[in-house]
MMTF fields as JSON, N, C-alpha, C and O atoms, coordinates in Angstrom:
{
  "mmtfVersion": "1.0.0",
  "mmtfProducer": "UNKNOWN",
  "numBonds": 551,
  "numAtoms": 552,
  "numGroups": 138,
  "numChains": 1,
  "numModels": 1,
  "chainsPerModel": [1],
  "groupsPerChain": [138],
  "chainIdList": ["A"],
  "bondAtomList": [4, 2, 8, 6, 12, 10, 16, 14, 20, 18, 24, 22, 28, 26, 32, 30, 36, 34, 40, 38, 44, 42, 48, 46, 52, 50, 56, 54, 60, 58, 64, 62, 68, 66, 72, 70, 76, 74, 80, 78, 84, 82, 88, 86, 92, 90, 96, 94, 100, 98, 104, 102, 108, 106, 112, 110, 116, 114, 120, 118, 124, 122, 128, 126, 132, 130, 136, 134, 140, 138, 144, 142, 148, 146, 152, 150, 156, 154, 160, 158, 164, 162, 168, 166, 172, 170, 176, 174, 180, 178, 184, 182, 188, 186, 192, 190, 196, 194, 200, 198, 204, 202, 208, 206, 212, 210, 216, 214, 220, 218, 224, 222, 228, 226, 232, 230, 236, 234, 240, 238, 244, 242, 248, 246, 252, 250, 256, 254, 260, 258, 264, 262, 268, 266, 272, 270, 276, 274, 280, 278, 284, 282, 288, 286, 292, 290, 296, 294, 300, 298, 304, 302, 308, 306, 312, 310, 316, 314, 320, 318, 324, 322, 328, 326, 332, 330, 336, 334, 340, 338, 344, 342, 348, 346, 352, 350, 356, 354, 360, 358, 364, 362, 368, 366, 372, 370, 376, 374, 380, 378, 384, 382, 388, 386, 392, 390, 396, 394, 400, 398, 404, 402, 408, 406, 412, 410, 416, 414, 420, 418, 424, 422, 428, 426, 432, 430, 436, 434, 440, 438, 444, 442, 448, 446, 452, 450, 456, 454, 460, 458, 464, 462, 468, 466, 472, 470, 476, 474, 480, 478, 484, 482, 488, 486, 492, 490, 496, 494, 500, 498, 504, 502, 508, 506, 512, 510, 516, 514, 520, 518, 524, 522, 528, 526, 532, 530, 536, 534, 540, 538, 544, 542, 548, 546],
  "bondOrderList": [1, 1, 1, 1, 1, 1, 1, 1, 1, 1, 1, 1, 1, 1, 1, 1, 1, 1, 1, 1, 1, 1, 1, 1, 1, 1, 1, 1, 1, 1, 1, 1, 1, 1, 1, 1, 1, 1, 1, 1, 1, 1, 1, 1, 1, 1, 1, 1, 1, 1, 1, 1, 1, 1, 1, 1, 1, 1, 1, 1, 1, 1, 1, 1, 1, 1, 1, 1, 1, 1, 1, 1, 1, 1, 1, 1, 1, 1, 1, 1, 1, 1, 1, 1, 1, 1, 1, 1, 1, 1, 1, 1, 1, 1, 1, 1, 1, 1, 1, 1, 1, 1, 1, 1, 1, 1, 1, 1, 1, 1, 1, 1, 1, 1, 1, 1, 1, 1, 1, 1, 1, 1, 1, 1, 1, 1, 1, 1, 1, 1, 1, 1, 1, 1, 1, 1, 1],
  "groupList": [{"groupName": "MET", "atomNameList": ["N", "CA", "C", "O"], "elementList": ["N", "C", "C", "O"], "formalChargeList": [0, 0, 0, 0], "bondAtomList": [1, 0, 2, 1, 3, 2], "bondOrderList": [1, 1, 2], "singleLetterCode": "M", "chemCompType": "L-PEPTIDE LINKING"}, {"groupName": "ARG", "atomNameList": ["N", "CA", "C", "O"], "elementList": ["N", "C", "C", "O"], "formalChargeList": [0, 0, 0, 0], "bondAtomList": [1, 0, 2, 1, 3, 2], "bondOrderList": [1, 1, 2], "singleLetterCode": "R", "chemCompType": "L-PEPTIDE LINKING"}, {"groupName": "GLN", "atomNameList": ["N", "CA", "C", "O"], "elementList": ["N", "C", "C", "O"], "formalChargeList": [0, 0, 0, 0], "bondAtomList": [1, 0, 2, 1, 3, 2], "bondOrderList": [1, 1, 2], "singleLetterCode": "Q", "chemCompType": "L-PEPTIDE LINKING"}, {"groupName": "THR", "atomNameList": ["N", "CA", "C", "O"], "elementList": ["N", "C", "C", "O"], "formalChargeList": [0, 0, 0, 0], "bondAtomList": [1, 0, 2, 1, 3, 2], "bondOrderList": [1, 1, 2], "singleLetterCode": "T", "chemCompType": "L-PEPTIDE LINKING"}, {"groupName": "GLU", "atomNameList": ["N", "CA", "C", "O"], "elementList": ["N", "C", "C", "O"], "formalChargeList": [0, 0, 0, 0], "bondAtomList": [1, 0, 2, 1, 3, 2], "bondOrderList": [1, 1, 2], "singleLetterCode": "E", "chemCompType": "L-PEPTIDE LINKING"}, {"groupName": "GLY", "atomNameList": ["N", "CA", "C", "O"], "elementList": ["N", "C", "C", "O"], "formalChargeList": [0, 0, 0, 0], "bondAtomList": [1, 0, 2, 1, 3, 2], "bondOrderList": [1, 1, 2], "singleLetterCode": "G", "chemCompType": "PEPTIDE LINKING"}, {"groupName": "PHE", "atomNameList": ["N", "CA", "C", "O"], "elementList": ["N", "C", "C", "O"], "formalChargeList": [0, 0, 0, 0], "bondAtomList": [1, 0, 2, 1, 3, 2], "bondOrderList": [1, 1, 2], "singleLetterCode": "F", "chemCompType": "L-PEPTIDE LINKING"}, {"groupName": "SER", "atomNameList": ["N", "CA", "C", "O"], "elementList": ["N", "C", "C", "O"], "formalChargeList": [0, 0, 0, 0], "bondAtomList": [1, 0, 2, 1, 3, 2], "bondOrderList": [1, 1, 2], "singleLetterCode": "S", "chemCompType": "L-PEPTIDE LINKING"}, {"groupName": "LEU", "atomNameList": ["N", "CA", "C", "O"], "elementList": ["N", "C", "C", "O"], "formalChargeList": [0, 0, 0, 0], "bondAtomList": [1, 0, 2, 1, 3, 2], "bondOrderList": [1, 1, 2], "singleLetterCode": "L", "chemCompType": "L-PEPTIDE LINKING"}, {"groupName": "ILE", "atomNameList": ["N", "CA", "C", "O"], "elementList": ["N", "C", "C", "O"], "formalChargeList": [0, 0, 0, 0], "bondAtomList": [1, 0, 2, 1, 3, 2], "bondOrderList": [1, 1, 2], "singleLetterCode": "I", "chemCompType": "L-PEPTIDE LINKING"}, {"groupName": "VAL", "atomNameList": ["N", "CA", "C", "O"], "elementList": ["N", "C", "C", "O"], "formalChargeList": [0, 0, 0, 0], "bondAtomList": [1, 0, 2, 1, 3, 2], "bondOrderList": [1, 1, 2], "singleLetterCode": "V", "chemCompType": "L-PEPTIDE LINKING"}, {"groupName": "ALA", "atomNameList": ["N", "CA", "C", "O"], "elementList": ["N", "C", "C", "O"], "formalChargeList": [0, 0, 0, 0], "bondAtomList": [1, 0, 2, 1, 3, 2], "bondOrderList": [1, 1, 2], "singleLetterCode": "A", "chemCompType": "L-PEPTIDE LINKING"}, {"groupName": "PRO", "atomNameList": ["N", "CA", "C", "O"], "elementList": ["N", "C", "C", "O"], "formalChargeList": [0, 0, 0, 0], "bondAtomList": [1, 0, 2, 1, 3, 2], "bondOrderList": [1, 1, 2], "singleLetterCode": "P", "chemCompType": "L-PEPTIDE LINKING"}, {"groupName": "ASP", "atomNameList": ["N", "CA", "C", "O"], "elementList": ["N", "C", "C", "O"], "formalChargeList": [0, 0, 0, 0], "bondAtomList": [1, 0, 2, 1, 3, 2], "bondOrderList": [1, 1, 2], "singleLetterCode": "D", "chemCompType": "L-PEPTIDE LINKING"}, {"groupName": "LYS", "atomNameList": ["N", "CA", "C", "O"], "elementList": ["N", "C", "C", "O"], "formalChargeList": [0, 0, 0, 0], "bondAtomList": [1, 0, 2, 1, 3, 2], "bondOrderList": [1, 1, 2], "singleLetterCode": "K", "chemCompType": "L-PEPTIDE LINKING"}, {"groupName": "HIS", "atomNameList": ["N", "CA", "C", "O"], "elementList": ["N", "C", "C", "O"], "formalChargeList": [0, 0, 0, 0], "bondAtomList": [1, 0, 2, 1, 3, 2], "bondOrderList": [1, 1, 2], "singleLetterCode": "H", "chemCompType": "L-PEPTIDE LINKING"}, {"groupName": "ASN", "atomNameList": ["N", "CA", "C", "O"], "elementList": ["N", "C", "C", "O"], "formalChargeList": [0, 0, 0, 0], "bondAtomList": [1, 0, 2, 1, 3, 2], "bondOrderList": [1, 1, 2], "singleLetterCode": "N", "chemCompType": "L-PEPTIDE LINKING"}, {"groupName": "TYR", "atomNameList": ["N", "CA", "C", "O"], "elementList": ["N", "C", "C", "O"], "formalChargeList": [0, 0, 0, 0], "bondAtomList": [1, 0, 2, 1, 3, 2], "bondOrderList": [1, 1, 2], "singleLetterCode": "Y", "chemCompType": "L-PEPTIDE LINKING"}, {"groupName": "TRP", "atomNameList": ["N", "CA", "C", "O"], "elementList": ["N", "C", "C", "O"], "formalChargeList": [0, 0, 0, 0], "bondAtomList": [1, 0, 2, 1, 3, 2], "bondOrderList": [1, 1, 2], "singleLetterCode": "W", "chemCompType": "L-PEPTIDE LINKING"}],
  "groupTypeList": [0, 1, 1, 2, 3, 4, 1, 5, 6, 7, 8, 9, 4, 8, 8, 9, 10, 10, 11, 9, 9, 5, 9, 9, 11, 11, 9, 5, 10, 12, 0, 8, 0, 13, 11, 9, 13, 1, 7, 14, 2, 1, 1, 3, 0, 5, 13, 0, 15, 7, 0, 10, 3, 11, 16, 5, 3, 17, 14, 10, 13, 16, 2, 9, 17, 11, 11, 11, 8, 5, 13, 8, 10, 5, 13, 4, 17, 8, 2, 10, 8, 10, 13, 2, 13, 5, 18, 5, 16, 11, 6, 9, 17, 11, 2, 11, 5, 5, 5, 4, 16, 17, 3, 8, 3, 7, 9, 5, 1, 10, 5, 11, 11, 5, 12, 11, 12, 12, 10, 12, 18, 9, 16, 7, 12, 6, 4, 12, 13, 9, 9, 10, 10, 13, 5, 0, 6, 3],
  "groupIdList": [1, 2, 3, 4, 5, 6, 7, 8, 9, 10, 11, 12, 13, 14, 15, 16, 17, 18, 19, 20, 21, 22, 23, 24, 25, 26, 27, 28, 29, 30, 31, 32, 33, 34, 35, 36, 37, 38, 39, 40, 41, 42, 43, 44, 45, 46, 47, 48, 49, 50, 51, 52, 53, 54, 55, 56, 57, 58, 59, 60, 61, 62, 63, 64, 65, 66, 67, 68, 69, 70, 71, 72, 73, 74, 75, 76, 77, 78, 79, 80, 81, 82, 83, 84, 85, 86, 87, 88, 89, 90, 91, 92, 93, 94, 95, 96, 97, 98, 99, 100, 101, 102, 103, 104, 105, 106, 107, 108, 109, 110, 111, 112, 113, 114, 115, 116, 117, 118, 119, 120, 121, 122, 123, 124, 125, 126, 127, 128, 129, 130, 131, 132, 133, 134, 135, 136, 137, 138],
  "secStructList": [7, 7, 7, 7, 7, 7, 7, 1, 7, 7, 2, 2, 2, 2, 2, 2, 2, 2, 2, 2, 2, 2, 2, 2, 2, 2, 2, 2, 2, 2, 2, 2, 2, 2, 2, 2, 2, 2, 2, 2, 2, 2, 2, 2, 2, 2, 2, 2, 2, 2, 2, 2, 2, 2, 2, 2, 2, 2, 2, 2, 2, 2, 1, 1, 7, 7, 1, 1, 4, 4, 4, 4, 5, 1, 1, 1, 1, 5, 1, 1, 7, 7, 7, 5, 7, 6, 6, 1, 7, 5, 7, 3, 3, 3, 3, 3, 4, 4, 4, 6, 3, 3, 3, 3, 3, 3, 7, 6, 6, 6, 6, 1, 1, 1, 7, 7, 7, 7, 7, 6, 6, 7, 7, 7, 6, 6, 1, 1, 7, 3, 3, 3, 3, 6, 6, 3, 3, 7],
  "xCoordList": [0.814, 0.0, 0.867, 1.918, 0.347, 1.064, 0.534, -0.671, 1.443, 1.043, 0.768, 1.588, -0.369, -0.741, -0.082, -0.145, 0.546, 1.188, 0.125, -0.88, 0.384, -0.572, -0.45, 0.64, -1.598, -1.616, -2.397, -3.529, -1.783, -2.457, -2.441, -1.748, -3.22, -3.287, -4.638, -5.629, -4.673, -5.947, -6.693, -6.114, -7.959, -8.787, -8.279, -8.28, -7.855, -7.358, -6.097, -5.943, -5.207, -3.987, -4.322, -3.725, -5.26, -5.667, -6.313, -6.05, -7.153, -7.792, -6.765, -6.902, -5.753, -4.706, -3.941, -3.653, -3.61, -2.895, -3.75, -3.244, -5.028, -5.927, -6.049, -6.075, -6.123, -6.213, -4.946, -5.02, -3.793, -2.53, -2.456, -2.046, -2.841, -2.85, -3.82, -3.517, -4.972, -5.94, -5.394, -5.619, -4.688, -4.103, -3.04, -2.992, -2.194, -1.155, -1.787, -1.321, -2.833, -3.521, -4.182, -4.158, -4.774, -5.432, -4.432, -4.788, -3.217, -2.174, -1.573, -1.325, -1.337, -0.621, -1.408, -0.856, -2.685, -3.475, -3.622, -3.407, -3.97, -4.041, -2.696, -2.644, -1.613, -0.295, 0.016, 0.609, -0.374, -0.167, -0.995, -0.493, -2.245, -3.107, -2.572, -2.635, -2.048, -1.457, -0.228, -0.032, 0.589, 1.781, 1.403, 2.063, 0.36, -0.096, -0.593, -0.248, -1.406, -1.898, -0.751, -0.76, 0.225, 1.379, 2.143, 2.589, 2.295, 2.998, 2.195, 2.774, 0.872, 0.032, 0.125, 0.158, 0.167, 0.288, 1.633, 1.683, 2.713, 4.044, 4.136, 4.734, 3.546, 3.55, 2.782, 3.229, 1.634, 0.821, 1.577, 1.585, 2.214, 2.959, 4.16, 4.502, 4.793, 5.892, 5.425, 6.075, 4.282, 3.718, 3.331, 3.563, 2.741, 2.346, 3.583, 3.564, 4.644, 5.877, 6.448, 6.94, 6.384, 6.841, 6.012, 6.551, 4.696, 3.823, 4.081, 4.022, 4.367, 4.673, 5.954, 6.013, 6.969, 8.234, 8.025, 8.537, 7.272, 6.998, 6.196, 6.442, 5.244, 4.43, 5.272, 5.056, 6.221, 7.12, 7.985, 8.209, 8.471, 9.259, 8.391, 8.838, 7.146, 6.203, 5.995, 5.94, 5.876, 5.669, 6.89, 6.747, 8.078, 9.29, 9.307, 9.686, 8.899, 8.914, 7.786, 7.976, 6.6, 5.408, 4.84, 3.858, 5.415, 4.991, 3.638, 3.157, 3.019, 1.795, 1.867, 2.608, 1.085, 0.992, 0.156, -0.632, 0.314, -0.419, -1.924, -2.369, -2.692, -4.149, -4.726, -5.78, -4.038, -4.474, -3.242, -2.169, -3.398, -2.263, -1.745, -0.552, -2.613, -2.211, -1.217, -0.446, -1.219, -0.274, 1.162, 2.101, 1.337, 2.677, 3.361, 4.559, 2.598, 3.17, 3.97, 3.48, 5.187, 6.077, 7.515, 7.796, 8.409, 9.821, 10.397, 11.334, 9.847, 10.415, 9.945, 10.681, 8.757, 8.172, 7.995, 8.736, 7.039, 6.776, 6.784, 6.16, 7.482, 7.455, 6.111, 5.532, 5.623, 4.357, 3.548, 4.07, 2.294, 1.417, 0.699, -0.029, 0.904, 0.168, -1.11, -1.063, -2.247, -3.495, -4.316, -5.403, -3.796, -4.504, -3.558, -2.359, -4.142, -3.333, -3.164, -3.604, -2.544, -2.278, -3.522, -3.462, -4.639, -5.887, -6.751, -7.85, -6.264, -6.999, -7.973, -8.785, -7.908, -8.78, -8.056, -6.838, -8.801, -8.201, -7.732, -8.384, -6.59, -6.132, -7.063, -7.592, -7.254, -8.081, -7.141, -6.433, -7.135, -6.248, -7.1, -8.02, -6.79, -7.522, -6.54, -5.753, -6.597, -5.78, -6.658, -7.842, -6.076, -6.848, -5.977, -4.772, -6.612, -5.888, -5.188, -4.09, -5.796, -5.19, -3.881, -3.008, -3.738, -2.53, -1.484, -0.386, -1.8, -0.838, -0.901, 0.037, -1.993, -2.178, -2.751, -3.388, -2.513, -3.121, -3.259, -2.592, -4.139, -4.344, -4.365, -5.046, -3.609, -3.578, -4.016, -3.424, -5.051, -5.637, -5.738, -6.107, -5.403, -5.697, -6.746, -6.571, -7.831, -8.898, -8.629, -9.478, -7.45, -7.02, -7.84, -8.488, -7.803, -8.462, -9.983, -10.685, -10.491, -11.936, -12.662, -13.731, -12.092, -12.722, -13.711, -14.444, -13.755, -14.624, -13.939, -13.276, -14.102, -13.48, -14.127, -15.319, -13.336, -13.842, -13.489, -12.813, -13.952, -13.606, -14.285, -15.389, -13.589, -14.122, -15.187, -15.092, -16.196, -17.18, -16.513, -15.664, -16.879, -16.218, -16.587, -17.757, -15.583, -15.783, -15.094, -13.874, -15.835, -15.262, -14.103, -13.222, -14.061, -12.996, -11.8, -10.819, -11.867, -10.749, -10.18, -10.898, -8.901, -8.204, -7.015, -5.889, -7.281, -6.263, -5.76, -6.556, -4.43, -3.905, -4.047, -3.586, -4.671, -4.777, -6.143, -6.415, -7.011, -8.346, -8.368, -9.107, -7.595, -7.701, -7.163, -6.366, -7.628, -7.135, -5.673, -5.223, -4.939, -3.57, -3.649, -4.043, -3.283, -3.488, -2.173, -1.403, -1.931, -0.787, -1.342, -2.121, -0.944, -1.359, -0.109, 0.76, -0.024, 1.112, 2.45, 3.396, 2.524, 3.782, 4.076, 5.124, 3.179, 3.394, 2.326, 1.134, 2.756, 1.807, 1.16, 1.832, -0.169, -0.859, -1.505, -2.138],
  "yCoordList": [-1.174, 0.0, 1.251, 1.345, 2.189, 3.468, 4.364, 4.467, 4.987, 5.931, 7.294, 7.813, 7.855, 9.128, 10.253, 10.262, 11.195, 12.326, 13.346, 13.532, 13.989, 14.99, 16.257, 16.662, 16.871, 18.136, 19.142, 18.875, 20.313, 21.366, 21.121, 20.238, 21.925, 21.861, 21.318, 21.465, 20.701, 20.221, 21.384, 22.437, 21.184, 22.219, 22.583, 23.759, 21.621, 21.886, 22.746, 23.666, 22.454, 23.262, 24.707, 25.631, 24.908, 26.269, 26.996, 28.179, 26.302, 26.916, 27.312, 28.361, 26.499, 26.821, 28.066, 28.934, 28.161, 29.336, 30.595, 31.634, 30.515, 31.66, 32.064, 33.256, 31.098, 31.401, 32.102, 33.052, 31.633, 32.268, 33.697, 34.598, 33.915, 35.277, 36.164, 37.328, 35.631, 36.393, 36.778, 37.897, 35.883, 36.175, 37.26, 38.181, 37.152, 38.165, 39.53, 40.543, 39.566, 40.827, 41.398, 42.611, 40.541, 41.013, 41.632, 42.525, 41.178, 41.751, 42.995, 43.983, 42.964, 44.035, 45.299, 46.391, 45.197, 46.386, 47.336, 48.533, 46.89, 47.84, 48.496, 49.67, 47.743, 48.332, 49.4, 50.427, 49.173, 50.154, 51.407, 52.521, 51.237, 52.394, 53.198, 54.427, 52.502, 53.172, 53.975, 55.095, 53.421, 54.124, 55.363, 56.396, 55.274, 56.427, 57.53, 58.697, 57.166, 58.173, 58.771, 59.967, 57.96, 58.467, 59.5, 60.517, 59.244, 60.202, 61.492, 62.577, 61.384, 62.58, 63.394, 64.624, 62.709, 63.407, 64.124, 65.275, 63.468, 64.087, 65.277, 66.299, 65.143, 66.263, 67.449, 68.592, 67.169, 68.225, 68.915, 70.144, 68.141, 68.737, 69.545, 70.575, 69.092, 69.85, 71.172, 72.201, 71.143, 72.378, 73.338, 74.543, 72.801, 73.639, 74.24, 75.396, 73.459, 73.962, 75.126, 76.099, 75.03, 76.127, 77.385, 78.491, 77.209, 78.356, 78.968, 80.186, 78.111, 78.593, 79.423, 80.495, 78.932, 79.663, 81.002, 82.027, 80.993, 82.234, 83.207, 84.412, 82.696, 83.558, 84.155, 85.296, 83.381, 83.917, 85.032, 86.034, 84.874, 85.928, 87.148, 88.285, 86.904, 88.005, 88.789, 90.018, 88.086, 88.773, 89.587, 90.686, 89.08, 89.839, 91.139, 92.187, 91.071, 92.264, 93.236, 94.448, 92.724, 93.575, 93.674, 94.387, 92.997, 92.979, 92.317, 92.316, 91.764, 90.974, 89.804, 89.846, 88.75, 87.632, 88.035, 88.977, 87.343, 87.647, 87.498, 86.624, 88.356, 88.298, 87.131, 86.597, 86.739, 85.626, 84.945, 85.544, 83.695, 82.965, 83.621, 83.542, 84.255, 84.934, 86.052, 86.397, 86.63, 87.699, 87.195, 87.99, 85.879, 85.308, 85.072, 84.796, 85.181, 84.912, 86.124, 87.253, 85.864, 86.928, 86.466, 85.38, 87.286, 86.911, 86.749, 85.977, 87.468, 87.444, 86.258, 85.807, 85.749, 84.743, 83.384, 82.448, 83.261, 82.004, 82.269, 83.222, 81.439, 81.569, 81.109, 81.756, 79.989, 79.417, 79.031, 78.393, 79.41, 79.049, 77.749, 77.665, 76.751, 75.496, 75.67, 75.76, 75.717, 76.005, 74.766, 74.874, 73.567, 72.329, 71.356, 71.31, 70.578, 69.572, 68.342, 68.348, 67.313, 66.11, 65.382, 64.625, 65.595, 64.933, 65.787, 65.377, 66.976, 67.847, 68.79, 69.428, 68.891, 69.808, 71.132, 71.16, 72.215, 73.535, 73.696, 73.233, 74.364, 74.712, 75.771, 76.61, 75.722, 76.718, 77.589, 77.089, 78.89, 79.824, 80.874, 81.428, 81.144, 82.173, 82.97, 82.403, 84.278, 85.167, 85.687, 85.959, 85.821, 86.294, 87.218, 87.342, 87.852, 88.689, 89.87, 90.231, 90.482, 91.641, 91.319, 92.18, 90.1, 89.709, 89.074, 88.77, 88.866, 88.265, 86.74, 86.082, 86.181, 84.726, 84.283, 85.063, 83.024, 82.465, 80.957, 80.337, 80.392, 78.949, 78.51, 79.11, 77.454, 76.865, 75.417, 74.667, 75.018, 73.688, 72.951, 73.522, 71.67, 70.745, 69.787, 69.216, 69.608, 68.747, 67.272, 66.42, 66.976, 65.592, 64.788, 65.339, 63.488, 62.576, 62.64, 62.308, 63.058, 63.051, 63.986, 63.646, 65.164, 66.118, 67.044, 67.758, 67.054, 67.959, 68.292, 67.444, 69.518, 69.928, 69.209, 68.902, 68.946, 68.29, 66.818, 66.314, 66.126, 64.71, 63.867, 64.163, 62.809, 61.899, 60.998, 60.621, 60.649, 59.696, 58.339, 57.947, 57.618, 56.34, 55.282, 55.101, 54.604, 53.491, 52.307, 52.333, 51.263, 50.214, 49.459, 49.008, 49.303, 48.499, 49.332, 48.782, 50.655, 51.512, 52.168, 52.839, 51.976, 52.656, 53.353, 52.859, 54.507, 55.192, 56.429, 57.19, 56.643, 57.867, 59.066, 60.155, 58.897, 59.974, 60.636, 61.516, 60.229, 60.8, 62.178, 63.049, 62.417, 63.698, 64.866, 64.696, 66.055, 67.282, 67.487, 67.033, 68.175, 68.597, 70.098, 70.85, 70.538, 71.929, 72.548, 71.943, 73.773, 74.567, 75.815, 76.553, 76.052, 77.249, 78.051, 77.596, 79.236, 80.145, 79.453, 79.65, 78.645, 78.017, 76.674, 76.088, 76.168, 74.886, 73.889, 74.186, 72.695, 71.636, 71.139, 70.937, 70.946, 70.439, 69.1, 68.504],
  "zCoordList": [0.0, 0.0, 0.0, 0.634, -0.753, -0.77, 0.326, 0.554, 0.976, 2.035, 1.402, 0.645, 1.713, 1.113, 1.911, 3.141, 1.219, 1.91, 2.299, 1.613, 3.409, 3.899, 3.081, 2.678, 2.848, 2.125, 2.967, 3.368, 3.238, 3.986, 5.483, 5.989, 6.166, 7.623, 8.047, 7.332, 9.193, 9.72, 10.366, 10.634, 10.608, 11.215, 12.608, 12.971, 13.374, 14.723, 14.677, 15.479, 13.755, 13.628, 13.282, 13.835, 12.384, 12.02, 13.192, 13.408, 13.947, 15.112, 16.167, 16.796, 16.367, 17.338, 16.903, 17.728, 15.628, 15.118, 15.274, 15.697, 14.941, 15.078, 16.549, 16.856, 17.455, 18.89, 19.381, 20.16, 18.927, 19.34, 18.821, 19.553, 17.582, 17.025, 17.805, 18.065, 18.178, 18.977, 20.339, 20.8, 20.984, 22.297, 22.174, 22.988, 21.165, 20.956, 20.677, 21.199, 19.866, 19.565, 20.813, 21.023, 21.644, 22.871, 23.842, 24.611, 23.814, 24.675, 24.036, 24.728, 22.743, 22.061, 21.826, 21.964, 21.475, 21.138, 22.328, 22.141, 23.535, 24.654, 24.956, 25.323, 24.804, 25.054, 24.01, 24.338, 22.764, 21.708, 21.973, 21.831, 22.352, 22.641, 23.828, 23.829, 24.834, 25.985, 25.566, 26.036, 24.698, 24.225, 23.419, 23.531, 22.617, 21.839, 22.772, 22.588, 23.78, 24.729, 25.54, 25.832, 25.902, 26.652, 25.822, 26.354, 24.529, 23.677, 23.519, 23.468, 23.441, 23.357, 24.639, 24.597, 25.782, 27.058, 27.158, 27.591, 26.767, 26.817, 25.869, 26.205, 24.69, 23.751, 24.329, 24.235, 24.924, 25.525, 26.642, 26.717, 27.511, 28.618, 28.109, 28.691, 27.039, 26.445, 25.863, 26.043, 25.159, 24.609, 25.732, 25.632, 26.797, 27.92, 28.597, 29.021, 28.694, 29.302, 28.489, 29.061, 27.171, 26.31, 26.55, 26.607, 26.69, 26.937, 28.312, 28.481, 29.291, 30.638, 30.616, 31.219, 29.926, 29.831, 29.13, 29.58, 28.028, 27.303, 28.163, 28.127, 28.932, 29.788, 30.924, 31.331, 31.423, 32.448, 31.901, 32.581, 30.687, 30.044, 29.772, 29.923, 29.371, 29.148, 30.432, 30.406, 31.563, 32.839, 33.23, 33.765, 32.978, 33.291, 32.49, 33.012, 31.23, 30.372, 30.676, 30.572, 31.054, 31.175, 32.592, 32.802, 33.544, 34.948, 35.183, 36.316, 34.174, 34.325, 33.354, 32.372, 33.639, 32.705, 31.508, 31.592, 30.408, 29.183, 29.407, 30.151, 28.757, 28.892, 28.086, 28.431, 27.02, 26.174, 25.608, 25.534, 25.209, 24.646, 23.368, 23.073, 22.622, 21.389, 21.634, 20.738, 22.842, 23.172, 23.255, 23.218, 23.368, 23.504, 22.161, 22.112, 21.067, 19.745, 19.292, 19.284, 18.924, 18.453, 18.556, 19.062, 18.078, 18.074, 19.478, 19.677, 20.449, 21.791, 22.632, 23.51, 22.39, 23.284, 22.607, 22.909, 21.71, 20.99, 19.492, 19.025, 18.742, 17.292, 16.741, 15.869, 17.256, 16.809, 18.04, 18.955, 18.067, 19.176, 18.848, 17.859, 19.67, 19.532, 20.346, 21.573, 19.664, 20.364, 20.687, 21.253, 20.325, 20.637, 21.33, 21.053, 22.244, 22.928, 22.032, 20.882, 22.543, 21.769, 21.294, 20.325, 21.955, 21.588, 20.67, 20.296, 20.302, 19.394, 20.079, 19.409, 21.402, 22.147, 22.363, 22.542, 22.346, 22.545, 23.995, 24.931, 24.155, 25.5, 26.073, 25.344, 27.378, 28.064, 28.891, 29.766, 28.613, 29.31, 29.989, 29.388, 31.241, 31.982, 32.83, 33.588, 32.693, 33.508, 34.639, 34.441, 35.816, 36.973, 37.825, 37.608, 38.782, 39.739, 39.109, 39.532, 38.105, 37.472, 36.767, 36.658, 36.293, 35.582, 36.469, 36.004, 37.739, 38.67, 38.676, 39.125, 38.185, 38.182, 36.836, 36.129, 36.501, 35.31, 35.477, 36.306, 34.669, 34.632, 33.173, 32.342, 32.872, 31.542, 31.695, 32.471, 30.957, 31.127, 29.804, 28.778, 29.851, 28.76, 29.303, 30.38, 28.567, 29.069, 28.794, 29.057, 28.267, 28.131, 27.147, 26.257, 27.316, 26.39, 26.498, 25.543, 27.638, 27.873, 26.92, 26.412, 26.672, 25.772, 26.446, 25.761, 27.784, 28.531, 29.85, 30.447, 30.293, 31.546, 32.714, 32.689, 33.728, 34.923, 34.951, 34.054, 35.989, 36.111, 35.05, 34.593, 34.676, 33.661, 34.263, 35.431, 33.48, 33.988, 34.193, 33.392, 35.248, 35.506, 34.465, 34.128, 33.977, 33.069, 33.728, 33.893, 34.114, 34.95, 34.33, 35.062, 33.021, 32.436, 31.988, 31.488, 32.161, 31.78, 33.025, 33.767, 33.251, 34.337, 33.704, 33.749, 33.113, 32.33, 33.052, 33.602, 33.058, 33.653, 32.725, 33.066, 31.561, 30.592, 30.617, 29.8, 31.54, 31.631, 32.306, 31.847, 33.374, 34.078, 33.257, 32.335, 33.628, 33.017, 33.399, 34.451, 32.529, 32.833, 33.078, 32.186, 34.267, 34.658, 35.105, 35.851, 34.63, 35.072, 35.738, 35.134, 36.981, 37.709, 38.025, 38.768, 37.461, 37.67, 37.442, 38.204, 36.392, 36.003, 36.637, 36.367, 37.472, 38.151, 37.714, 37.779, 37.264, 36.944, 38.234, 39.245, 38.179, 39.362, 39.053, 39.924]
}
């Protein structure tokens, strides 16, 4: 009798390969999304730090903080004003105390000011607002 050679894969072998690919994807995708959000957060904090430095220089020159972020654009302070955070939301800037205080806020990934609504399966450090008060991150 001639022994017949096997051709192709059995159903069980294919199911095992698909299961392994699914497990790898289930582990990899959340890690990738976390890395993307981490990079957006770092970019946002870097942009905010640039604005804080420019606002401090503005205060040294004018004895008050800028009334609006647009006042910082120029050769002396900021070459280009980044008006959106890493998630595409506009920065919120408020001057108070007659120019003695200011607050710069990024509403983060949530897209709305204030605390994020609780989602039981998500525990992300990128949900809270990023706030700078008078040059200090809070």
